[in-house]
Amino acid sequence: MVDETKALRKKSLLTPVNIISGIILVAGLYATIIRFTQGLGAVTALSDYNPWGIWIWFKLVAITLAGAGYTTCAAVYVFGMKRYHSAVRPAVLIGLLGYTLFAVSLVYDLGRPYRLPYPFFVSQGTTSVLFEIGLCVAFYLIVLYLEFSPAGLEWLGFRKIRNIAVKATMALTMFGIILSTLHQSSLGALYLSAPSKLHPLWYSGYLPIYFFITSIYGGLAMVIFVFWLSERYLPDNIGHAYQEEKTGVVLGFAKAISMVLVGYFFIRIFGISTANSWHHLFSSWGVLFLIEMLVGILLPAILFAIGAREKNITLIRWTAVLTILGIIYNKFFISTYAFNWQLSPVDRYFPSGLEVILTLFMITVGVVAFRVITSLMPVFFEHKDYPSSH
Amino acid sequence: MSISRRRFLKWAGAANLALIPGKSAIAASNRHFEGYPQGGGVLFDSTLCIGCRKCEKGCNEVNDFPAPVKPFDDLSVLDERRRTGNTAFTVVNRYKTSDGSDTTAYRKIQCNHCLEPACAAVCFVKAFNKTPTGAVEYDASVCVGCRYCMMACPFDVPTFEYNEAFNPRVQKCTLCQPRLEEGLLPGCVEICPTDALIFGERKKLLKIARNRIENHPDQYIDHIYGEHEMGGTSWLYLSGVPFKELGMKEDLGIKPALEFTSGALSAVPIVIGLWPVLLLGMYGVSKRLDKEALEEQDEAIKVSLENAAEEAAKKLETALNKADKAKKREIETAVKKALAEAESPQEGNEES
Ligand code: SF4
Ligand code: SF4
Ligand code: SF4
């Protein structure tokens, strides 16, 4: 495996993808220096009206898609879908990177990042949704690292600790599901405290439930999507067991997502009718909302169902992309575009170039980390000393 | 006792303001909070405001802010749509109104010192406190700079020092809490030449406001803005034109921000209590199914070991067909393994 890794590196050093990633990384480092020496004002277009921008958008999407970790663990360990076992490690890695990037991005976003421990150790704002999110995310990050630790320990050759870590799998899974339920939904609750600011078509008392459901199907769709990319671009990192089980994973997940999406579609409609926001549908906002509902939710639900029945892997994979785009679209409206919708256009938010660059920077860091880790550690393949055990 | 009439008016019903204790602030909590009975507030009467910007000047002075680019007697800035800023805790804007008699009206903007402030409810380090004087205080020494308070404030009041690289603070009107503790009036109230601003106990201000509306129903909109908005605010407003025309939100409702999120937060113990039970139940079921599958597998192995003959192969095949596809592979490998072991029994240590 090591030789293959080396070969891969030699082969792929100057590809267009690598060059673009390199440029983004350099630009991102430059923006990072400015951010931490000259303040938020120097890199962002944030204002007193718009204190949260696309970095929050990125964070919402990252956490939602990082739901890959807990949903896959739940499927395999709790719902007993043992045949998807080879999907667990890559899915946990997606979760781990998503949450890590969330934390890193938070350091950029906070005015005084060095005070990040304050809510836990100095002054606990227990009425705050953000407090709960902080607590849960902190714990879940630990859980994710523990869940992933066997891969790292196998790589390093620490057999004994690795065996202990493996034994904790079930407990960690349970803990992870509880923590995820709490903070995934609380991310939606963040926006509950500003009912007058978020457009009624996106504001709903059910936002916490919406966010939780989104993380279930978003996480599963992310697994399909990332596995696809990995098979295509990182074939050398992929081992035997995974190759055998992957079709089952894709079909099984497609079926599950399809059902969740149908439910979600109706809950969203239910939310509109309980808030009685129907009249908003007949405005330009209504059109944007319907695009999300029909193209981002209903269409993927149908396509996943067809794909699963006809065992059409290609269709399922493209549908996963559509689903993820639907989520990005939804979070875009909640975090920026439909927020402060009543504000006069001159006061609205439009991101700065450096904000965009730093967002791309985060994504690139995530992709590079995924590549490196999957090539070094037994993620998609099995370590020769621990066959068919993870 | 040389209190002038004006001065007396400004101190509307101020007799017991001396009772206002100093710093014993209480934190926001999940219980219902009616506001401090003797809490102070300010009544702004838009019909009396002449747009002179004196209050902006007073605020600037008591807070030791740098002088603005355009001096306070330059009234041309009234035509801009301004908002609060890091060095301007209050601004006055002029609004065109639809009402025939008067074509413009003014509004002073600053923190409304909500009774149950959204900023305090959402802050994850409790940087905001509603104090017994009525002021909503901000404590920069714990603030992390997440700006959730700004997201949540329904009146778009707090501002942020975006250009501070290391210790940016949130900024907003203090209700001149330090001056109140000395028995002084808020800077803006003291300087106002027309009594458009009066300071006093909130309860008494409400009475005064009601009286004005009753005595001059033709001059006032029959609504005291801030009496109930978002659970009520310490800063109250009277107007001769609909509040919407003064750029004030009319869709806020009367529930304080806390109530919108308390439902979600109270779900936390339910999830923590219920989820493990449900998950373990689910795990139990899947374990049982697993066991059945395992038994099926064992059966197949036994059969194939007992008779090496064709008959057994046939049985095995039917067993395999019965099992669903995914299990098929599992069974096959298990059978192979078992057969291999059967052939060389002494090698049978298969630690995986
Ligand atoms: S107006 Fe805004 S900043 Fe002032 S107390 Fe109310 S919520 Fe807080
Ligand atoms: S910016 Fe400061 S005061 Fe505002 S919510 Fe965050 S920690 Fe609290
Ligand atoms: S109360 Fe004090 S801080 Fe607030 S606007 Fe008036 S002068 Fe400024």
Short mmCIF file of C-alpha atoms in Angstrom, two decimals, chain A residues 35-42 44 46-52 77-80 82-83 109-116 118-119 122-132 170 174 177-178 181-182 189-197 203 208 212 244-245 311 335 339-340 342-343 387-389, chain B residues 28-30 82-86 118 120-126 138 140-148 150-156 158-160 162-169 230 249 251-252 257-258 260-261 264-265 267-268 271-272 275-276 279-280 282-283 286 290 324-326 329-330 352:
data_model
loop_
_atom_site.label_atom_id
_atom_site.label_comp_id
_atom_site.label_asym_id
_atom_site.label_seq_id
_atom_site.Cartn_x
_atom_site.Cartn_y
_atom_site.Cartn_z
CA ARG A 35 -7.82 37.98 9.21
CA PHE A 36 -5.77 37.44 12.34
CA THR A 37 -3.64 40.55 12.12
CA GLN A 38 -6.16 43.12 10.94
CA GLY A 39 -9.48 41.82 12.15
CA LEU A 40 -12.71 40.62 10.61
CA GLY A 41 -13.38 43.96 8.97
CA ALA A 42 -10.34 43.57 6.74
CA THR A 44 -15.26 40.14 5.40
CA LEU A 46 -19.98 41.57 7.48
CA SER A 47 -21.80 44.55 8.91
CA ASP A 48 -23.84 45.54 11.92
CA TYR A 49 -26.99 44.48 10.09
CA ASN A 50 -25.43 41.26 8.84
CA PRO A 51 -23.19 39.84 11.52
CA TRP A 52 -23.14 36.33 10.05
CA TYR A 77 -24.40 -0.92 14.41
CA VAL A 78 -27.89 -0.09 15.62
CA PHE A 79 -30.07 -1.10 12.71
CA GLY A 80 -27.91 -4.12 12.13
CA LYS A 82 -23.68 -5.35 8.98
CA ARG A 83 -23.24 -5.78 5.27
CA ASP A 109 -15.46 33.75 12.67
CA LEU A 110 -15.24 34.54 16.37
CA GLY A 111 -14.14 38.00 17.33
CA ARG A 112 -12.04 36.61 20.16
CA PRO A 113 -11.34 32.99 19.25
CA TYR A 114 -9.00 32.50 22.19
CA ARG A 115 -12.07 32.75 24.41
CA LEU A 116 -13.65 29.67 22.87
CA TYR A 118 -15.29 30.69 28.04
CA PRO A 119 -18.82 29.35 27.56
CA VAL A 122 -15.97 30.97 32.63
CA SER A 123 -19.56 32.02 32.16
CA GLN A 124 -22.22 29.52 31.11
CA GLY A 125 -25.05 31.04 29.10
CA THR A 126 -27.41 28.14 29.59
CA THR A 127 -30.38 29.84 27.96
CA SER A 128 -28.47 30.01 24.69
CA VAL A 129 -28.98 27.52 21.91
CA LEU A 130 -25.40 28.23 20.94
CA PHE A 131 -24.26 27.04 24.34
CA GLU A 132 -25.91 23.69 23.79
CA MET A 170 -21.11 0.47 20.30
CA MET A 174 -24.92 5.55 20.88
CA ILE A 177 -26.32 9.55 17.81
CA ILE A 178 -27.61 11.35 20.91
CA THR A 181 -29.67 14.58 17.37
CA LEU A 182 -29.23 17.41 19.83
CA ALA A 189 -33.10 26.42 16.64
CA LEU A 190 -30.41 29.10 16.31
CA TYR A 191 -32.69 30.91 13.93
CA LEU A 192 -35.81 30.58 16.06
CA SER A 193 -34.90 33.59 18.18
CA ALA A 194 -35.17 35.98 15.25
CA PRO A 195 -38.66 35.39 13.87
CA SER A 196 -38.93 38.83 12.34
CA LYS A 197 -35.71 38.52 10.38
CA TYR A 203 -38.80 30.38 9.33
CA PRO A 208 -34.96 22.11 14.62
CA PHE A 212 -32.25 17.10 12.06
CA GLU A 244 -17.57 -5.97 -2.73
CA GLU A 245 -19.99 -4.13 -0.53
CA LYS A 311 -30.41 -0.71 -9.48
CA SER A 335 -28.18 31.69 6.75
CA PHE A 339 -32.28 36.41 6.46
CA ASN A 340 -32.86 40.15 6.83
CA GLN A 342 -37.02 43.02 4.79
CA LEU A 343 -33.89 45.13 4.92
CA PRO A 387 -8.39 -8.40 8.00
CA SER A 388 -12.19 -8.11 7.96
CA SER A 389 -12.27 -6.72 11.46
CA ALA B 28 -31.46 35.70 32.00
CA SER B 29 -32.97 32.39 32.92
CA ASN B 30 -35.56 30.03 31.57
CA ARG B 82 -28.58 56.00 9.56
CA ARG B 83 -28.28 53.35 12.22
CA THR B 84 -26.46 52.91 15.52
CA GLY B 85 -22.71 52.48 15.34
CA ASN B 86 -19.66 51.74 17.45
CA ALA B 118 -33.11 38.66 22.96
CA ALA B 120 -29.24 38.25 26.73
CA ALA B 121 -31.21 35.10 25.97
CA VAL B 122 -28.96 34.02 23.12
CA CYS B 123 -25.54 34.93 24.48
CA PHE B 124 -23.67 31.75 25.35
CA VAL B 125 -21.50 33.49 27.94
CA LYS B 126 -24.21 35.63 29.57
CA TYR B 138 -23.00 44.35 28.34
CA ALA B 140 -17.01 42.82 27.30
CA SER B 141 -14.78 40.86 29.65
CA VAL B 142 -16.53 37.57 28.85
CA CYS B 143 -17.72 38.25 25.28
CA VAL B 144 -16.37 35.81 22.71
CA GLY B 145 -17.41 37.92 19.73
CA CYS B 146 -19.76 35.39 18.14
CA ARG B 147 -22.26 38.15 17.28
CA TYR B 148 -25.28 35.96 17.93
CA MET B 150 -26.70 40.99 16.86
CA MET B 151 -28.44 38.25 14.91
CA ALA B 152 -31.11 37.94 17.56
CA CYS B 153 -31.79 41.58 18.45
CA PRO B 154 -35.12 42.32 16.77
CA PHE B 155 -34.28 46.03 16.64
CA ASP B 156 -30.87 45.65 14.94
CA PRO B 158 -25.85 46.11 18.76
CA THR B 159 -22.82 46.88 16.66
CA PHE B 160 -19.43 45.23 16.46
CA TYR B 162 -15.04 44.62 13.07
CA ASN B 163 -11.82 46.49 12.63
CA GLU B 164 -10.39 45.53 15.98
CA ALA B 165 -7.99 42.68 15.29
CA PHE B 166 -7.60 41.40 18.82
CA ASN B 167 -10.29 42.50 21.25
CA PRO B 168 -13.37 43.54 19.31
CA ARG B 169 -16.37 44.45 21.46
CA MET B 230 -41.08 41.31 22.04
CA LYS B 249 -41.17 46.83 12.82
CA ASP B 251 -44.56 42.30 12.97
CA LEU B 252 -42.67 41.52 16.16
CA ALA B 257 -37.18 35.90 22.17
CA LEU B 258 -36.53 33.39 24.90
CA PHE B 260 -39.09 30.89 20.76
CA THR B 261 -36.13 28.74 21.72
CA ALA B 264 -36.17 23.41 21.55
CA LEU B 265 -33.99 23.57 24.65
CA ALA B 267 -36.38 18.88 24.29
CA VAL B 268 -32.79 18.22 25.32
CA VAL B 271 -33.70 13.24 23.77
CA ILE B 272 -31.08 12.32 26.34
CA TRP B 275 -32.91 8.01 22.68
CA PRO B 276 -30.75 5.44 24.50
CA LEU B 279 -31.64 2.82 20.25
CA LEU B 280 -30.91 -0.07 22.55
CA MET B 282 -33.49 -1.26 18.00
CA TYR B 283 -30.07 -2.76 18.62
CA SER B 286 -31.20 -6.28 15.00
CA ASP B 290 -28.45 -11.41 13.35
CA ASP B 324 -31.11 -13.04 0.49
CA LYS B 325 -28.32 -12.02 -1.76
CA ALA B 326 -26.17 -10.24 0.72
CA ARG B 329 -21.87 -14.38 0.19
CA GLU B 330 -21.48 -14.50 3.94
CA SER B 352 -9.25 -12.62 13.11
#
